Structure formats: structure tokens, C-alpha cells
Amino acid sequence: MTGRIFADLGAHVVQVIDDSGRFDASPAPENGAIDRFLSARKSVVRGDISNPEFTSRLLRESDVAILDQQAQRAIGADALPKHIALLTLFSGRQADTAGPASEFTISALGGLLNMVGDPDRAPLRLGGHQEAYALGLSAFCGLAGLLAGKRSAHEALTVRASLLDTVVWLNWKAVPLDGDAPIPPGRSGPAAEWQVVRCADGWVALVYQEPDWPHLCDMVGDHRLRQERFATRQHRLDNLVELAEIVESAFLSRTRQQIHQQASLLRLPLGPVWNPGEVIADPHNVERALFEKLSQFPGESHSVHAPRLPVLWNGVSLSAQPESGPATIAVGQS
Amino acid sequence: MSVLQGCRILDLGIITAGAATSAILADLGAEVIKIESPTYRDPFRVWTGNGPNPGDLPPLFRATNRNKRAISIDLKQARGREVMLRLVASSDVVVENFRRGVLPKLGLSFEELRAANGKIVLASVSSQGETGADARHVSYGSTLEAVAGFAWGTGYAGEDPLISGRDVNYPDQVAAVFAAGMIMAALRSVNGGGPAVHLDLSQRDLTSFLIGEAFVSASAGNPGGRKGNAQEAYLLQDCFKARNDAWIAVSVRQTELAAICSLLGIDPQSSVAALRGTLERHIACIGSESAIAALRQAGVAAAPVLDGGGILGLETEFWSHAIQRFDGKMVKGFPFQIDGQPLGIERGAPSVGTDTQSILSDVAGYDEREIAALVEAGAIEIGAS
């Protein structure tokens, strides 16, 4: 992810794949979609990363290396460029521990798994690869700081990004920040204040804050919501299962599009659940040119779409017109 | 020496996404000036905490505003706007996450900021972006999980979609890390001679980007959907309940099949369903610690599902910088750390306008008489120090 962002910013990013067989191979995605998405605009080089001749030639002209501990040990500190991002599972006294671990088990340790799903069923992970991708964002952020810093340009500096620290940082509200406060509750399923309810053609995220409540009552149009047991936030928190059932019963006769339009008119933060195909075709995303076509593989008959870098730089997509982006930097990735 | 020392950020960010973006820049050593108004505060200031002292700042506000100074300016007044533009003239970055249209309405559009400072970086951290049909649609993080395609892939296998909800509000968290990184990329460009930059940072765009592979799959006709805890590259991955009612997360790769089958005493040719059933029964009969130890001994990834108390129990041993302590209280820490130029917390979150006088004097060059006149006109507010 870190390299993908730098590539979209105009850097020459080299993805290095060790073919010596002496290191853990990255898990192969079932359909190559992850690799297709993350490797867009990168060059790929294969070789033995513990071979000094191979690595020194590769790293000699790089500004940055993004690597894990295995690669760091294999290459050796002297061969690395001044700025590196070292990705680890843990920090603290177990910073050198390599596993066994997965995104999923780190998400368990960081409490993120505890936050999603029903309280009486198995904890659930978020969709996709959020732990690893968020780690990539962390490493990008740290490296961007080094590259922007006026005084750090000539110093050798290492960004340390650990998967567990990243997850704990994302899930910071799970920790009682006040000394005497109770441990915040975890997943609450049908009793969650914000949750997904069904509608005529799918689902809608029922999201609202205190000032939104009167407008939500207007939109739902069921007199039961105006009863005393829903009058204050505390009352609503005490009756969330019933509240969601009332809203759902009203929404079952409305489509996602109808609900979206009504919510827009009333300035309500409800969200229709779109599937990926619908997201690609959504007029809002089309207008923002969020999706770009990736290069087609030989023999591939369909167009492959993926989101561009999620920023417009003076109104322009960087991946669409790299010449309008920032000054080019070279990044070597292991 | 901090990475961003010498860099000045004007922070109009509120609640999480905008304020947390500036907080990361402050942690990296930038001088961050939080701008509120005599008539409008960051809503996080009134989201009360459960601390023993009612006078304490709420924990959510503390978490995302430490390391900042504070000024109070009424931007709706012409004289307040003038103060703002004088600050812009001697700053590097403006961060905002107002509702779309508010900043231009205040006479502080990118063009107007650029007129005051030809090197300014304006970071607009919005829900849905500066443009597009839904640009003015009100949203919170979990709204965006729904419309970005994220919720579609979160949930129990074959069941309804789910969102991370109010207690995580996932898009708000990742938005700050990405936005801070992009601001620094823009700073590098400007410092290298490039023009002023307006960054249109849409949380909705980012939320879709973070499931980018789902759209690649959808392009090939695979609509995806909810798979529970299963994940490509793992033969079996799920949570299992141990005898002591604790949940354990387990990920089994194909390469670990022989070892786990040996542990469970079953044929390595068994089906995944049979492996799952046996593992479920095995873990249900023993305590979570014993189950995890045995699985890890076999080379299988396994860990307890922790709550906030369990997370704190791993501090210093397994994580070190994600949560910090300042002045005896816990605050949000750092998503990464830098050797030699460590991120740190030097000051707690400020009260409203507590640094108004010194900022106007030191940064904008106002003298005491001018500051008094601004106070008299209600264009600024001097808070208690």
C-alpha cells in the first residue's frame, strides 16, 4: 500500500520479489485482485535479496526502502538508503518477534475484532485487508514526513510502523482514556446505536447524531418513534433493538435510492449499502472520476477498474495526469 | 529536532478527521494553531467524558487536540477574516473539514487563501469530496462505509452487511493518517518550488480505495459479499470460543495443515469442514491460554480477542506508541514512530482561545492596541490561560 501511494504520487516504485526461496513467500491472493490493485504503476524486479550485488545495484539510487525485518537483516544496514520504513508485527520488547501471526490475530490483540458483530456470536473482522492497508498508510505518512522535513533531508532516519500499534491507534476509543472509566463495551449487534437495517432492495446504514433525531422521525413517519421511550438519547440507547425494528419496518417499502434522496433532503447521514459494481457506476463517483481503468492483461476481455489515489491535487487526479503532481522521487521497495 | 519543526499549520478541523489530521502534524513537530470562534467550538469540547473531575476536557477532545495552541476568531466578521488572512500569510498549511461551501462563504476559498500566501497548502478533509452529486450529503464515517462498498464486504457469511459503528467509525480514523501524509507530500512539492496546493481529500474516496481489490474482482464479474472471517490465502480462519468463554482468533494456512492435523489427531486429508469442527471442539474443551499456546507451538497464528483492558495489558511488551500518557491521563498516541526524531506530546489540549494574544502578537504582528480593538469589536476572543 505504501508503495502504491508513492507510485501514484509519481515516484518510480520498484517492487522486489525475492526468488531465493529462503524467505516466507507472500500469500498468493486467490484471484490476483490484490496484487493487481497494489502493484499498479510499479516496476517488478526478481532476485536474491541477500545477494549484495543484486541489492546494492538496486538500492544505490533509491531514496527510500520499505521493508520488513527479514529483508532488513538479509540486506544489511549499510546497503540501505537513508530513509527506510521498517514494517513489523509488534513494537516494544517483542519488536523482533516474527510470529506466527496474521492480520486477523493482530486485529484480535488490538481489540478491533471485539468491536464488530453480535455480542453472542463470533467477533468479526472488517472487510478487505484493513489492518495491513492501514499499516501501509502509517508507513506512507511517516515517510512523507521524512521527505517533507527540511532538516531531515540529509539525516538517516527510520520510520517504524508496527501492525499492532496501527490497530490499537485505529481502535483508540476501545481504551478507557479516563482513569476511572469502565472498559468501553465491544460489539453490540442489534443493540448498536448505528447499524444496518433492511429496505426494499437491500440495506441502509442507520447513522445519526442527537440533532438528527427529529428529522429521522419525520422521514420514518412512524408515530411510535415519538413516544416517551425514544425521547432522549439515553431513552433511545435503552431501546435500540425496538428502534431499529421500527425504522426497518418503514424502510422495507422504500428503495435505497428513495431513502438516499429523502435523507439528502432532510440532511440525514443515512447511507445506502452499495455493492462494488454499484459503487463504480454511482453518479457521484463517475463525476469525481474515482475509478480508473487498469492496463488489461493479454487476452483479457473485460475492463478492470480500481479506485485512483483518493486525493484530487488542485482538482486533478494524480494518477490520471502524473505530470501535474509533485516532484518525482525514487522509492525502492522490498 | 522534530521532522516538521518550523512548519506552521492553521487547524480549522473539528471532531475526529480534521482535528486528528492536524494532531499527527503536531506530533511530528509542526506548530499547530487550532482555530475556533467565539460563537462556534469544536463539538468534541462538549462530548463529556466520565472522568473524576468535571472540569477536565473531554477525553475525545484531549485525544485529538494535544500538542496544539488555540486561538478564537470570529471568521464571520470582516475583521476576523482579516486576522485569519494575516495568519495564512505566515503559515504553511490550512486544514479544514467544514461542511462543503462553508469556507468560500466565509471569504476563505482556496483562491483567497492563495492570494494571501502563494505557497499555501489547503487540505479539505471532507466526507464526500469537493465535487460530485453527494458532495453536500451529510455523513459520518459509517455512512461512508455503506456508500463506498465497504459494508458490502463486512458481515457474517451470507448474512446482512455490517458497519464498524459509532465506537470505531473506521473511515474517520484512517482519513487522518492519509490526509496528514498527503499534506506532507504537498509541503514537499511547495518547498521544492511548486505552486500552492488545494488537496481535495474525500473520506468516501479513501474508504473505497481501502477495498480496491473488491472493485478489481467486481470488474471480472465477482460481486464479492460477506465471507465472515474467511480470507483468501487462509485455509481456515475464524474465531472459536474456549472453555473459559474467551474468544480465540485462529488463521490456518495450507502449509500448516499437517501440523494442526497432528495437533488435533485427525487425517491431513480431512475436509476443511471436518478440520473446523474438530478445532472448534478441541478449543471448547480447554482454556484459551492453553489452546493458543498449543496452536502457536504448531506454527499456527492464534491470539485472544481482547477488549480495551486487554489491549492495555500488552503495552510496552507488544505495542509502544499507539496510546500515550500526558499529565497523568491517556491520550491517542502515534500510528508510527521515527528513530532519532521521535514523535512526542509536549503539551495538553488547549482551552478555547488560550493563546489568542500571543499568536496575534508573535505570528500575525499585531500590537497590544490593535489586539484590544479586535477584542472590543468581538472579532477575537482571549481565553483563559
mmCIF file of C-alpha atoms in Angstrom, chain A residues 260 272 274 278-279 281-286 288 290-291 307 310, chain B residues 126-129 132-135 137 139 141 143-150 171 175 201-211 215:
data_model
loop_
_atom_site.group_PDB
_atom_site.id
_atom_site.type_symbol
_atom_site.label_atom_id
_atom_site.label_comp_id
_atom_site.label_asym_id
_atom_site.label_seq_id
_atom_site.Cartn_x
_atom_site.Cartn_y
_atom_site.Cartn_z
ATOM 1 C CA HIS A 260 -30.914 8.283 -0.146
ATOM 2 C CA PRO A 272 -27.437 3.096 1.288
ATOM 3 C CA TRP A 274 -23.991 -0.165 -2.439
ATOM 4 C CA GLU A 278 -22.964 -0.055 -7.986
ATOM 5 C CA VAL A 279 -20.158 1.994 -6.451
ATOM 6 C CA ALA A 281 -21.397 3.239 -11.579
ATOM 7 C CA ASP A 282 -22.516 5.709 -8.877
ATOM 8 C CA PRO A 283 -23.001 9.171 -10.453
ATOM 9 C CA HIS A 284 -21.088 10.822 -7.614
ATOM 10 C CA ASN A 285 -18.055 8.619 -8.231
ATOM 11 C CA VAL A 286 -18.365 8.960 -12.006
ATOM 12 C CA ARG A 288 -15.266 12.564 -9.483
ATOM 13 C CA LEU A 290 -12.900 7.864 -8.787
ATOM 14 C CA PHE A 291 -12.328 4.738 -10.841
ATOM 15 C CA PRO A 307 -10.003 3.428 -7.380
ATOM 16 C CA PRO A 310 -8.074 9.193 -3.143
ATOM 17 C CA SER B 126 -14.398 16.183 3.680
ATOM 18 C CA SER B 127 -16.850 13.321 3.830
ATOM 19 C CA GLN B 128 -17.617 13.079 0.132
ATOM 20 C CA GLY B 129 -15.260 15.475 -1.625
ATOM 21 C CA GLY B 132 -19.926 15.230 -7.087
ATOM 22 C CA ALA B 133 -23.655 14.735 -6.678
ATOM 23 C CA ASP B 134 -23.357 13.818 -2.993
ATOM 24 C CA ALA B 135 -20.781 16.451 -2.025
ATOM 25 C CA HIS B 137 -24.811 14.995 1.666
ATOM 26 C CA SER B 139 -22.225 11.872 6.506
ATOM 27 C CA GLY B 141 -17.707 7.589 8.986
ATOM 28 C CA THR B 143 -22.337 6.375 6.362
ATOM 29 C CA LEU B 144 -19.324 6.205 4.088
ATOM 30 C CA GLU B 145 -18.716 2.531 4.837
ATOM 31 C CA ALA B 146 -22.167 1.946 3.298
ATOM 32 C CA VAL B 147 -21.890 4.097 0.180
ATOM 33 C CA ALA B 148 -18.232 3.249 -0.539
ATOM 34 C CA GLY B 149 -18.841 -0.502 -0.888
ATOM 35 C CA PHE B 150 -17.039 -1.277 2.364
ATOM 36 C CA PRO B 171 -13.155 5.865 7.940
ATOM 37 C CA ALA B 175 -8.641 9.523 6.951
ATOM 38 C CA LEU B 201 -9.381 14.614 0.433
ATOM 39 C CA SER B 202 -12.651 12.695 0.399
ATOM 40 C CA GLN B 203 -13.151 10.090 3.101
ATOM 41 C CA ARG B 204 -15.592 8.305 0.821
ATOM 42 C CA ASP B 205 -12.931 8.016 -1.891
ATOM 43 C CA LEU B 206 -10.421 6.731 0.669
ATOM 44 C CA THR B 207 -12.879 4.164 2.041
ATOM 45 C CA SER B 208 -13.346 2.731 -1.462
ATOM 46 C CA PHE B 209 -9.577 2.854 -2.058
ATOM 47 C CA LEU B 210 -9.026 0.702 1.030
ATOM 48 C CA ILE B 211 -11.039 -2.110 -0.574
ATOM 49 C CA PHE B 215 -13.504 -3.421 -7.482
#
